[in-house]
Coordinates of C-alpha atoms and ligand atoms in Angstrom, one line a residue:
M40 CA 28.4 -12.4 47.6
S41 CA 24.7 -13.5 47.8
H42 CA 21.9 -11.4 48.0
S43 CA 21.5 -10.4 51.9
A44 CA 18.7 -11.4 53.9
H45 CA 20.1 -8.0 56.3
L46 CA 17.3 -4.4 56.0
D47 CA 19.7 -2.9 58.5
T48 CA 23.3 -2.6 56.2
F49 CA 25.3 -2.0 58.9
T50 CA 27.5 -5.0 59.4
R51 CA 27.1 -5.5 55.7
D52 CA 28.8 -1.9 55.1
H53 CA 31.4 -2.4 58.0
V54 CA 32.9 -5.6 56.7
P55 CA 36.7 -4.7 55.8
P56 CA 37.5 -4.5 52.0
A57 CA 38.1 -7.6 50.4
A58 CA 41.9 -6.5 50.4
L59 CA 42.4 -6.4 53.8
Q60 CA 40.7 -9.5 54.6
P61 CA 43.1 -12.6 55.3
E62 CA 42.8 -15.6 52.5
F63 CA 39.6 -18.0 53.3
I64 CA 40.2 -21.7 52.4
F65 CA 37.7 -24.4 52.4
E66 CA 39.1 -27.3 51.5
L67 CA 37.3 -30.0 53.8
P68 CA 34.5 -31.8 52.2
A69 CA 32.2 -30.7 55.5
L70 CA 33.2 -27.2 54.7
Q71 CA 31.2 -26.7 51.2
F72 CA 28.3 -24.5 52.4
P73 CA 25.1 -23.7 50.1
P74 CA 25.0 -19.9 49.5
R75 CA 22.1 -19.5 52.1
L76 CA 22.2 -21.0 55.7
N77 CA 21.0 -19.7 59.0
C78 CA 22.9 -21.7 61.5
A79 CA 20.3 -22.2 64.0
T80 CA 18.7 -24.4 61.4
A81 CA 21.7 -26.5 61.0
L82 CA 22.2 -26.2 64.7
L83 CA 18.9 -26.6 66.8
D84 CA 15.8 -27.3 64.4
R85 CA 17.5 -29.9 62.6
H86 CA 17.3 -32.3 65.7
I87 CA 13.4 -31.5 65.9
A88 CA 13.2 -32.3 62.3
A89 CA 15.1 -35.6 62.2
G90 CA 12.9 -36.3 65.5
H91 CA 15.9 -35.8 68.2
G92 CA 13.6 -33.5 70.3
G93 CA 12.9 -35.5 73.2
R94 CA 17.0 -35.8 73.5
L95 CA 18.2 -33.6 76.6
C96 CA 20.5 -30.5 75.3
I97 CA 20.9 -28.0 78.4
R98 CA 20.4 -28.5 82.2
A99 CA 21.6 -26.3 85.1
P100 CA 21.8 -26.4 89.0
G101 CA 18.4 -25.8 90.4
G102 CA 16.8 -28.9 88.5
I103 CA 16.6 -27.1 85.3
A104 CA 16.5 -29.6 82.1
W105 CA 15.9 -28.9 78.6
T106 CA 15.3 -31.1 75.4
Y107 CA 15.9 -29.4 72.2
S108 CA 12.3 -28.9 71.6
D109 CA 12.7 -26.8 75.0
L110 CA 15.3 -24.6 73.6
Q111 CA 13.3 -24.6 70.0
Q112 CA 10.6 -23.5 71.5
H113 CA 11.7 -20.7 74.0
A114 CA 14.0 -19.8 70.9
N115 CA 11.1 -19.5 68.7
R116 CA 9.1 -17.0 71.4
I117 CA 12.0 -15.2 71.9
A118 CA 12.2 -14.3 68.4
N119 CA 8.3 -13.3 68.2
V120 CA 9.0 -11.3 70.6
L121 CA 11.9 -9.7 69.1
V122 CA 10.1 -9.6 66.0
S123 CA 7.0 -8.3 67.1
D124 CA 7.4 -6.4 69.9
M125 CA 10.6 -5.3 69.9
G126 CA 10.4 -4.0 65.9
L127 CA 13.7 -6.1 65.2
V128 CA 14.6 -5.9 61.5
P129 CA 16.9 -8.5 60.3
G130 CA 20.9 -7.1 60.7
N131 CA 20.2 -5.2 64.1
R132 CA 22.2 -5.8 66.7
V133 CA 21.0 -7.2 69.8
L134 CA 23.2 -7.1 73.2
L135 CA 22.9 -10.4 75.4
R136 CA 23.8 -10.3 78.9
A137 CA 23.3 -12.7 81.8
A138 CA 25.8 -15.8 83.2
N139 CA 25.9 -18.8 81.7
K140 CA 22.4 -20.2 81.8
P141 CA 19.2 -21.8 79.6
M142 CA 18.2 -18.4 78.8
L143 CA 21.0 -16.6 77.8
V144 CA 21.2 -19.7 75.0
A145 CA 17.4 -19.7 74.2
C146 CA 18.0 -15.7 73.5
W147 CA 21.4 -16.5 71.3
F148 CA 19.3 -18.3 69.0
A149 CA 16.3 -16.6 69.0
V150 CA 18.7 -13.6 67.7
M151 CA 20.1 -16.0 65.1
K152 CA 16.4 -17.0 63.7
A153 CA 15.1 -13.5 63.6
G154 CA 18.3 -12.8 61.5
G155 CA 19.4 -10.5 64.0
V156 CA 23.4 -10.6 64.9
A157 CA 24.6 -11.0 68.3
V158 CA 26.7 -9.5 71.0
A159 CA 27.0 -11.3 74.2
T160 CA 28.9 -9.0 76.6
M161 CA 31.2 -10.0 79.5
P162 CA 28.9 -10.5 83.0
L163 CA 31.1 -8.3 84.6
L164 CA 31.4 -5.9 82.4
R165 CA 30.7 -2.2 83.6
A166 CA 28.4 0.6 82.1
R167 CA 31.2 2.8 80.8
E168 CA 32.8 -0.8 78.9
L169 CA 29.0 -1.7 77.6
G170 CA 28.5 2.1 76.4
Q171 CA 31.6 1.3 74.5
I172 CA 30.2 -2.0 72.7
I173 CA 26.8 -0.1 72.4
A174 CA 28.5 2.5 70.4
K175 CA 30.8 0.6 68.6
A176 CA 28.9 -2.3 67.5
R177 CA 25.6 0.4 66.9
I178 CA 23.4 -1.9 69.0
S179 CA 19.5 -0.9 69.1
H180 CA 17.7 -3.9 71.3
A181 CA 19.2 -5.6 74.1
L182 CA 18.0 -8.7 76.3
C183 CA 19.5 -9.0 79.6
D184 CA 19.1 -11.1 83.3
V185 CA 18.1 -8.7 85.6
A186 CA 20.2 -9.5 87.5
L187 CA 23.1 -7.9 85.8
R188 CA 20.9 -5.0 85.2
A189 CA 22.0 -2.2 86.9
E190 CA 25.2 -1.9 84.5
L191 CA 23.5 -1.9 81.7
D192 CA 20.4 0.8 82.9
S193 CA 23.4 2.9 83.6
A194 CA 25.0 2.4 79.9
V195 CA 21.5 3.1 77.8
A196 CA 21.6 6.5 79.9
Q197 CA 24.5 7.4 77.9
H198 CA 23.4 5.7 74.5
P199 CA 19.9 6.6 73.8
E200 CA 20.5 4.5 70.9
L201 CA 19.7 1.2 72.4
R202 CA 16.3 1.8 72.1
Q203 CA 14.5 -2.0 73.7
C204 CA 15.6 -3.3 77.0
V205 CA 13.9 -6.4 77.9
Y206 CA 14.8 -8.2 81.2
F207 CA 14.5 -12.1 82.3
G208 CA 14.5 -13.6 85.5
D209 CA 11.6 -11.3 87.2
D210 CA 8.0 -11.3 87.2
S211 CA 7.2 -8.0 86.1
A212 CA 4.4 -7.7 82.9
G213 CA 7.2 -6.4 80.7
G214 CA 9.7 -8.9 81.8
L215 CA 10.6 -11.3 79.1
E216 CA 9.0 -14.1 80.2
A217 CA 5.6 -12.8 80.3
R218 CA 6.0 -11.4 77.2
L219 CA 7.4 -14.7 75.5
A220 CA 4.1 -16.7 77.2
A221 CA 2.1 -14.3 74.9
Q222 CA 3.6 -15.9 71.6
P223 CA 3.7 -18.7 69.1
A224 CA 6.0 -21.5 69.9
T225 CA 6.6 -21.5 65.8
F226 CA 9.0 -19.2 63.9
D227 CA 10.2 -19.3 60.2
T228 CA 13.7 -18.7 60.6
V229 CA 15.5 -16.0 58.8
D230 CA 16.4 -17.4 55.5
T231 CA 20.0 -15.6 56.1
A232 CA 23.1 -15.4 53.8
A233 CA 25.8 -17.9 54.4
D234 CA 28.0 -14.5 54.8
D235 CA 25.5 -12.4 56.8
T236 CA 27.2 -11.4 59.6
C237 CA 25.4 -13.4 63.2
L238 CA 27.9 -12.5 65.7
L239 CA 30.1 -9.9 67.0
A240 CA 32.3 -10.6 69.7
F241 CA 34.5 -8.0 71.2
T242 CA 38.0 -8.7 72.5
S243 CA 40.0 -6.1 74.3
G244 CA 43.3 -7.7 73.9
T245 CA 45.6 -6.6 76.9
T246 CA 45.0 -2.6 76.3
G247 CA 43.3 0.0 74.7
Q248 CA 39.8 0.7 73.0
P249 CA 38.3 -3.3 72.1
K250 CA 37.6 -4.5 69.2
A251 CA 34.5 -6.2 67.3
T252 CA 35.6 -9.4 65.3
M253 CA 33.0 -10.3 62.8
H254 CA 31.6 -13.9 61.9
F255 CA 29.3 -15.1 59.6
H256 CA 26.4 -17.9 60.3
R257 CA 28.9 -20.5 57.8
D258 CA 31.9 -19.6 60.3
V259 CA 29.7 -20.8 62.6
L260 CA 29.3 -24.1 61.2
A261 CA 32.4 -24.2 59.8
I262 CA 34.2 -24.2 63.2
C263 CA 31.6 -27.0 64.5
E264 CA 33.2 -29.2 61.3
C265 CA 36.8 -28.7 62.4
F266 CA 38.4 -29.1 65.9
P267 CA 35.2 -30.5 67.0
V268 CA 35.0 -33.7 64.6
H269 CA 39.1 -34.0 63.9
V270 CA 40.3 -33.7 67.7
L271 CA 38.2 -33.5 69.9
K272 CA 36.2 -36.4 68.6
A273 CA 33.3 -36.2 71.1
S274 CA 30.3 -38.2 70.7
P275 CA 26.1 -37.4 71.2
D276 CA 25.8 -39.2 74.7
D277 CA 28.4 -36.9 75.7
V278 CA 27.5 -34.3 79.1
F279 CA 29.7 -30.8 78.2
I280 CA 31.0 -28.5 81.1
G281 CA 33.1 -25.5 81.8
S282 CA 33.8 -22.3 83.2
P283 CA 34.3 -19.9 80.4
P284 CA 31.5 -17.4 79.5
L285 CA 29.4 -18.0 76.2
A286 CA 30.4 -14.1 75.7
F287 CA 34.0 -15.4 75.1
T288 CA 34.0 -17.4 72.1
F289 CA 35.5 -20.5 73.9
G290 CA 32.8 -20.7 75.8
L291 CA 30.4 -20.2 73.1
G292 CA 31.7 -23.2 71.0
G293 CA 32.6 -25.5 73.6
L294 CA 29.6 -25.4 75.6
T295 CA 26.8 -24.7 72.8
L296 CA 27.9 -25.1 69.4
F297 CA 30.3 -28.2 69.5
P298 CA 27.6 -30.1 71.7
M299 CA 24.7 -29.4 69.8
H300 CA 26.2 -29.6 66.2
I301 CA 26.1 -33.9 67.4
G302 CA 22.9 -33.7 69.6
A303 CA 24.8 -33.9 73.1
S304 CA 24.1 -31.9 75.9
S305 CA 25.8 -29.2 78.2
V306 CA 25.4 -28.2 81.1
L307 CA 26.0 -24.5 82.1
L308 CA 27.1 -22.5 85.4
E309 CA 26.7 -19.2 86.5
K310 CA 29.5 -19.9 89.2
A311 CA 32.1 -21.7 87.5
S312 CA 35.3 -21.3 89.7
P313 CA 37.4 -24.7 90.1
P314 CA 36.2 -26.3 92.8
D315 CA 32.1 -25.1 91.7
L316 CA 33.3 -27.0 88.3
L317 CA 34.6 -29.8 89.7
E318 CA 31.5 -30.5 92.3
A319 CA 29.2 -30.1 88.8
I320 CA 31.3 -32.4 86.8
V321 CA 30.0 -35.0 89.9
E322 CA 27.2 -33.9 90.2
F323 CA 26.0 -34.2 86.4
R324 CA 28.2 -36.8 85.6
A325 CA 29.8 -34.6 82.9
S326 CA 32.2 -36.4 80.3
V327 CA 34.0 -33.0 78.2
S328 CA 34.8 -30.0 80.0
F329 CA 36.4 -26.8 78.7
T330 CA 38.4 -24.6 80.8
A331 CA 41.8 -22.7 81.0
P332 CA 45.1 -24.6 82.6
T333 CA 45.1 -22.5 85.6
S334 CA 41.3 -24.1 86.5
Y335 CA 42.8 -27.7 85.6
R336 CA 46.0 -27.0 87.8
A337 CA 43.8 -25.3 90.7
M338 CA 41.6 -28.7 90.4
A339 CA 44.0 -31.8 90.0
A340 CA 44.6 -32.8 93.8
A341 CA 40.8 -33.0 94.7
A342 CA 39.8 -34.4 90.8
G343 CA 42.4 -37.1 92.1
A344 CA 41.2 -37.6 95.3
R345 CA 37.3 -38.0 93.7
R346 CA 38.0 -40.1 90.9
I347 CA 36.1 -37.9 88.8
S348 CA 37.3 -39.3 85.3
A349 CA 36.3 -42.3 83.5
P350 CA 40.0 -43.7 84.0
H351 CA 39.3 -43.8 87.6
G352 CA 35.8 -44.6 87.4
G353 CA 34.3 -41.3 87.2
S354 CA 32.3 -39.8 84.0
L355 CA 34.9 -37.1 82.9
R356 CA 37.0 -38.8 79.8
K357 CA 38.1 -35.3 77.2
C358 CA 39.3 -32.1 78.8
V359 CA 40.1 -29.2 76.4
S360 CA 42.4 -26.5 77.7
A361 CA 42.6 -23.1 76.1
G362 CA 43.2 -19.4 76.7
E363 CA 46.7 -19.8 77.6
A364 CA 49.5 -21.5 77.0
L365 CA 49.8 -24.9 78.6
P366 CA 52.6 -25.6 81.0
A367 CA 53.9 -29.0 81.0
A368 CA 54.1 -29.2 84.4
T369 CA 50.3 -28.7 84.4
R370 CA 49.2 -31.4 82.0
A371 CA 51.8 -33.9 84.2
L372 CA 49.8 -33.1 87.0
W373 CA 46.5 -33.6 85.8
R374 CA 48.0 -36.5 83.9
D375 CA 48.8 -37.7 87.3
A376 CA 45.7 -36.9 89.0
T377 CA 42.9 -37.9 86.5
G378 CA 44.8 -40.6 83.7
I379 CA 43.0 -37.8 81.2
E380 CA 46.0 -36.7 78.4
L381 CA 44.7 -32.9 78.3
I382 CA 43.9 -31.7 74.7
D383 CA 45.3 -28.3 74.5
G384 CA 44.4 -25.8 72.1
I385 CA 45.2 -22.2 70.9
G386 CA 42.3 -20.2 69.7
A387 CA 41.4 -16.4 69.4
T388 CA 38.4 -14.2 69.0
E389 CA 39.9 -13.3 65.8
M390 CA 39.7 -17.0 64.4
L391 CA 36.5 -17.8 66.7
H392 CA 37.7 -20.6 67.7
I393 CA 40.8 -23.3 68.3
F394 CA 43.2 -24.2 65.2
I395 CA 45.7 -25.7 66.5
S396 CA 45.5 -28.5 68.9
A397 CA 46.6 -32.2 69.5
D398 CA 44.3 -35.2 70.7
E399 CA 44.8 -37.2 72.9
T400 CA 47.1 -39.7 72.1
H401 CA 49.1 -36.8 69.8
A402 CA 49.7 -34.6 73.0
R403 CA 53.2 -33.8 73.1
P404 CA 54.0 -32.0 76.0
G405 CA 55.2 -28.5 75.7
A406 CA 53.6 -28.6 72.7
T407 CA 50.1 -26.9 71.4
G408 CA 49.9 -29.2 68.5
L409 CA 49.2 -29.8 65.0
A410 CA 46.9 -27.3 62.8
V411 CA 43.5 -28.6 63.1
P412 CA 42.4 -30.3 59.5
G413 CA 40.3 -27.3 58.0
Y414 CA 43.7 -25.0 59.0
R415 CA 47.3 -24.1 57.6
A416 CA 49.9 -22.6 60.2
C417 CA 53.2 -21.5 60.1
V418 CA 55.7 -19.3 61.5
L419 CA 57.1 -15.9 60.0
D420 CA 60.1 -14.6 60.1
E421 CA 60.7 -10.5 60.4
Q422 CA 59.8 -9.9 56.8
G423 CA 56.9 -12.1 57.0
H424 CA 58.2 -15.2 55.2
P425 CA 57.4 -18.8 56.3
A426 CA 60.9 -19.7 59.0
P427 CA 63.0 -22.6 58.6
T428 CA 61.7 -24.9 61.6
G429 CA 62.7 -24.4 64.6
T430 CA 63.1 -20.6 64.7
I431 CA 61.1 -18.5 66.6
G432 CA 59.0 -16.1 65.1
R433 CA 55.6 -15.0 64.4
L434 CA 52.5 -17.2 64.2
A435 CA 50.2 -16.9 61.0
V436 CA 47.0 -19.3 60.3
K437 CA 44.2 -19.0 57.7
G438 CA 41.5 -21.5 57.4
P439 CA 37.7 -21.3 56.9
T440 CA 37.1 -18.5 59.2
G441 CA 39.3 -15.3 60.3
C442 CA 39.6 -11.8 60.9
R443 CA 37.3 -9.1 60.0
Y444 CA 37.5 -5.9 62.3
L445 CA 34.3 -4.1 62.7
D446 CA 35.9 -0.6 61.3
D447 CA 39.2 -1.2 63.0
V448 CA 42.5 0.3 61.3
R449 CA 44.0 -2.6 63.7
Q450 CA 43.1 -5.2 60.9
E451 CA 46.2 -4.3 58.7
K452 CA 48.3 -5.3 61.7
Y453 CA 46.2 -8.9 62.5
V454 CA 46.1 -10.1 58.1
V455 CA 49.5 -10.0 56.6
N456 CA 50.0 -11.2 53.0
G457 CA 46.8 -12.9 53.4
W458 CA 48.0 -14.9 57.2
N459 CA 46.1 -14.0 60.2
V460 CA 49.1 -13.0 62.9
T461 CA 47.7 -13.4 66.4
G462 CA 50.8 -11.9 68.0
D463 CA 52.1 -15.2 69.6
A464 CA 56.0 -16.1 69.1
Y465 CA 56.3 -19.9 68.4
L466 CA 58.5 -22.3 67.2
Q467 CA 57.4 -24.9 64.6
D468 CA 59.5 -28.1 65.0
R469 CA 60.7 -31.2 62.4
D470 CA 57.3 -32.9 63.1
G471 CA 55.0 -29.8 62.7
Y472 CA 54.0 -29.3 65.8
F473 CA 53.7 -25.7 66.8
F474 CA 55.6 -24.9 70.6
Y475 CA 54.1 -21.6 72.1
Q476 CA 57.3 -19.1 73.2
S477 CA 55.4 -16.1 74.5
R478 CA 53.1 -13.6 73.0
T479 CA 55.3 -11.1 70.8
D480 CA 55.1 -8.3 73.3
D481 CA 55.9 -10.1 75.9
M482 CA 59.3 -11.0 74.9
I483 CA 61.9 -10.3 77.2
I484 CA 65.3 -9.1 76.1
S485 CA 67.7 -8.9 79.0
S486 CA 72.1 -8.4 78.5
G487 CA 70.7 -9.1 74.6
Y488 CA 69.3 -12.8 75.0
N489 CA 65.7 -13.2 73.8
I490 CA 63.7 -14.5 77.0
A491 CA 60.3 -16.3 76.6
A492 CA 58.3 -15.7 80.0
P493 CA 56.4 -19.3 80.1
E494 CA 59.6 -21.2 79.9
I495 CA 60.8 -19.8 83.4
E496 CA 57.1 -19.7 84.4
E497 CA 57.5 -23.5 83.5
V498 CA 60.1 -24.7 85.5
L499 CA 58.7 -22.1 88.3
L500 CA 55.6 -24.6 88.7
S501 CA 57.6 -27.8 88.7
H502 CA 58.6 -26.6 91.6
P503 CA 56.8 -28.1 95.5
A504 CA 55.9 -24.8 96.6
V505 CA 54.8 -22.7 93.8
A506 CA 50.8 -23.0 93.5
E507 CA 51.3 -20.1 90.5
C508 CA 53.4 -18.0 88.8
A509 CA 54.2 -14.9 85.9
V510 CA 57.0 -14.2 84.8
I511 CA 57.8 -10.4 83.2
G512 CA 60.7 -8.4 82.5
V513 CA 61.2 -4.8 84.6
P514 CA 63.7 -2.2 83.5
D515 CA 67.2 -2.4 84.4
E516 CA 70.0 0.3 83.8
E517 CA 72.6 -2.4 83.3
R518 CA 70.5 -5.3 81.4
G519 CA 68.0 -2.8 79.6
Q520 CA 65.7 -6.0 81.4
I521 CA 65.9 -8.2 84.2
V522 CA 63.4 -11.1 84.6
K523 CA 61.1 -10.8 87.4
A524 CA 58.7 -13.7 88.9
F525 CA 55.8 -13.5 91.1
V526 CA 54.9 -16.6 92.9
V527 CA 52.2 -17.8 94.3
L528 CA 52.9 -19.9 97.1
R529 CA 50.8 -22.9 98.1
A530 CA 49.7 -23.3 101.5
S531 CA 51.8 -25.5 103.2
H532 CA 54.7 -23.0 102.0
A533 CA 55.7 -19.3 103.7
A534 CA 57.4 -16.8 101.6
S535 CA 61.4 -15.9 102.7
D536 CA 64.4 -14.8 101.4
V537 CA 65.4 -18.2 101.4
L538 CA 62.8 -19.9 99.8
A539 CA 63.3 -16.6 96.9
C540 CA 67.2 -18.1 97.2
E541 CA 65.9 -21.9 96.4
L542 CA 63.6 -20.9 93.6
Q543 CA 66.4 -18.9 91.9
D544 CA 69.0 -21.5 92.6
F545 CA 66.2 -24.3 91.1
V546 CA 65.9 -22.8 87.6
K547 CA 69.4 -22.4 86.8
A548 CA 69.9 -25.4 87.5
A549 CA 67.0 -26.5 85.0
I550 CA 67.4 -24.1 81.9
A551 CA 70.1 -21.9 81.0
P552 CA 71.1 -19.7 84.2
Y553 CA 70.9 -16.4 82.0
K554 CA 67.3 -17.1 82.5
Y555 CA 66.6 -17.3 85.5
P556 CA 64.9 -14.5 88.0
R557 CA 66.9 -12.0 89.6
A558 CA 63.6 -10.4 91.2
I559 CA 61.4 -13.0 92.7
E560 CA 57.6 -11.3 94.3
F561 CA 55.5 -13.5 96.8
R562 CA 52.2 -12.5 96.1
E563 CA 48.8 -13.8 97.7
A564 CA 47.1 -13.8 93.6
L565 CA 47.5 -12.6 90.4
P566 CA 45.9 -10.7 88.5
R567 CA 43.5 -12.6 85.7
T568 CA 41.0 -11.3 83.0
E569 CA 37.4 -12.8 83.6
T570 CA 38.4 -15.4 80.6
G571 CA 41.3 -16.6 82.8
K572 CA 44.1 -14.6 80.9
L573 CA 46.9 -14.0 82.9
Q574 CA 46.8 -9.7 83.0
R575 CA 50.7 -8.9 82.6
F576 CA 50.6 -5.7 81.8
R577 CA 49.4 -5.3 85.3
L578 CA 52.0 -6.5 86.9
R579 CA 54.5 -4.1 84.7
Q580 CA 52.4 -1.8 86.7
P581 CA 54.1 -0.3 89.8
A582 CA 51.8 -1.7 92.9
Ligands
3UK654 C1 46.2 -17.1 73.7 C2 47.0 -19.4 73.9 C3 49.0 -20.5 74.2 C4 47.4 -16.6 72.6 C5 40.2 -18.6 72.6 C6 39.9 -20.9 72.5 O1 41.7 -17.3 73.7 C7 41.1 -17.3 72.9 O2 40.8 -16.3 72.2 P1 41.2 -14.8 72.8 O3 40.5 -14.0 71.8 O4 43.2 -14.8 72.9 C8 43.8 -15.2 71.9 C9 45.3 -15.6 72.7 O5 44.8 -16.3 73.6 N1 46.3 -18.7 73.6 C10 44.7 -18.9 73.3 N2 44.7 -20.3 73.7 C11 46.3 -20.8 73.8 N3 48.3 -19.2 74.1 N4 48.0 -21.6 74.2 C12 47.0 -22.2 74.0 N5 46.3 -23.2 73.5 O6 47.7 -15.3 72.6 C13 46.0 -16.1 71.7 O7 46.8 -15.0 70.7 O8 40.9 -14.4 74.0 C14 40.8 -19.7 72.8 C15 39.0 -20.9 71.6 C16 38.3 -19.4 71.1 C17 39.2 -18.1 71.7 N6 38.6 -16.7 71.2

C-alpha cells in the first residue's frame, strides 16, 4: 500500500481486511500500474497534453458539444469550487445526482481531480434511499441537478452531516454555474495513490439494505484495459451512446470511461427509452451502443425499418448488451433487423464492469462468452471446487478488479477462496464458453427437477405473440413449486385461455415437457429496475 493522498481516511479505514478480499491478478502488460496515479490524468488531462484538446468529447441534445478541453476546464473550475468554496479535503465523499448530461461528467472528473470519492446516485431514488446512502458513505458534500433537488433536500433535512450542497442548472448566485465562473480554469490534479478509493458504487441487489462497493483509481483504468481493448475494439472516431445511468457502473464505463480512454466521443441522453435511444442514434450518427437486452428487443423492428446500422447504410456498428441475460431470440431478432451481432457481456457492480463476453465473430447464441482477457472465470460446485465441464454451478471470477464492500458482513458471502462469487448459476462448455442459467436464488425446483427460468423465457420469447415475459416458481402443495410465466403480448395479440394453452404447448414442444409453465398470467408490463433488470421478487408478491 503506497502513501495515501487521503486526509479524510474513512474509505482507507473501511477497506475489508486483506484476508476477506478476493485475489487480484494483474497479468496483462497494460495492467502494470505505477504506485501513484489519478484516473482523471489518464482519461482527461492526457488528451489535452497530447495536443488533442480540440477533439469532440461529449454531446447532448440541444446542441451541447464539449471538446476534451471544454470538459477539462469545467472539471478544473468545479474542482476549485469543491476545494476553495466547499472545503473539500481529499478522501471526502461527494454525492452526485443528475440524469446523464455533460455537467454530471464534469462534476465526476472534478471529484477525481480533487482526490474526493464520487458517489453517483440513480435519478429515481427517493429521500429515504438517498438517506441510507448518505449515512452509509458518510457523505459531506453534494453536487446535484436542481431538477432533482427536492428528494435530496428532504434527505439532507434528516442527515445534517451532508454539510455542503451545491446545485447546477439554475441561474441563482449560489448555483454551481455562478460559482465556477468565478474560479480559474486550471487545477493541480491531486497526486492520489493507485489504491486510493475514488468511487463508491451502490448496489441494492433484489432486497434489503444497499451495499457500497469500493473502487480505486487503478480499478477505473483496469476496466478500460480489459473489455474495451480486447472485446469491444472501438476506435477514436466512434460515437458512443446508450441508456444506462452513469450511477450504474455499466453506464459509467460504456458512456464515459471507455470512449474517453481512447479519445472518442459520447452522446449523453437524459431520456433513453427505446424510442428515444433509436432517434438519438439516427440524429447523432452514433456507432457504439450500450443498453439492456429488453431495449434491443424493443428497438429491433424500428431499427431495421430506419436502417440505422452500418450494414444497412446507417452509423451503428457495435452493440453491447449487459445487465441481464441476453436471450438467443433477442440476439437473432437484432441480427435479422440490423445485420449486427450483439456483444453480450456479464458485469457486476462488485467487479466494476464486464468480465465475461465475446466479440461479434466469437459470439454463440445462448452463451455469454469467454472470460475477458485479464480475468479468469470458472464454475464452482457446492463444496466450492471447480466443477467439471457441463455441470451447473456458481459462477466465480477473479481479475484486476473485485469485490470490496464498505463495512458489510456480506463480503464473506461474495468472496470465497479468493474468488468473486456473483450469485449466478452458470455452466461452462468444452470450448470454455459460459452459459447463464439463472440467479442462484431463482432456480425453480418443481417435483424434484431443477428448472432455470431463463430457459423457459427463451422459448416463450420465440413465439410470435410474446413481446416480453418472465418466469418464476410459485409455491405448490403437490410439487413444491410450479413454473409460472408472466407474459406481455405484442399489440397484435389479445389475451385468452386459448392463447395460454397454445403457449404451454409451444413450450412443451420445444423443451422437456416437465418445464412448461403450468400457470400463465397476462400482464400489461413487467416490473423493472431503473437499470433495466427484471424484479422477479415483485412478481412473487401477491398482486
Ligand atoms: C446480472 C447478467 C446474464 C448477473 C453490470 C455490466 O449488471 C451489472 O451490474 P449489477 O451489479 O448486476 C450484476 C448481475 O446482473 N447480469 C449482468 N449482465 C448479465 N446476467 N448475462 C449478462 N450479460 O446476475 C450479475 O451477477 O447491477 C453489467 C457492466 C457493469 C455492471 N455493473
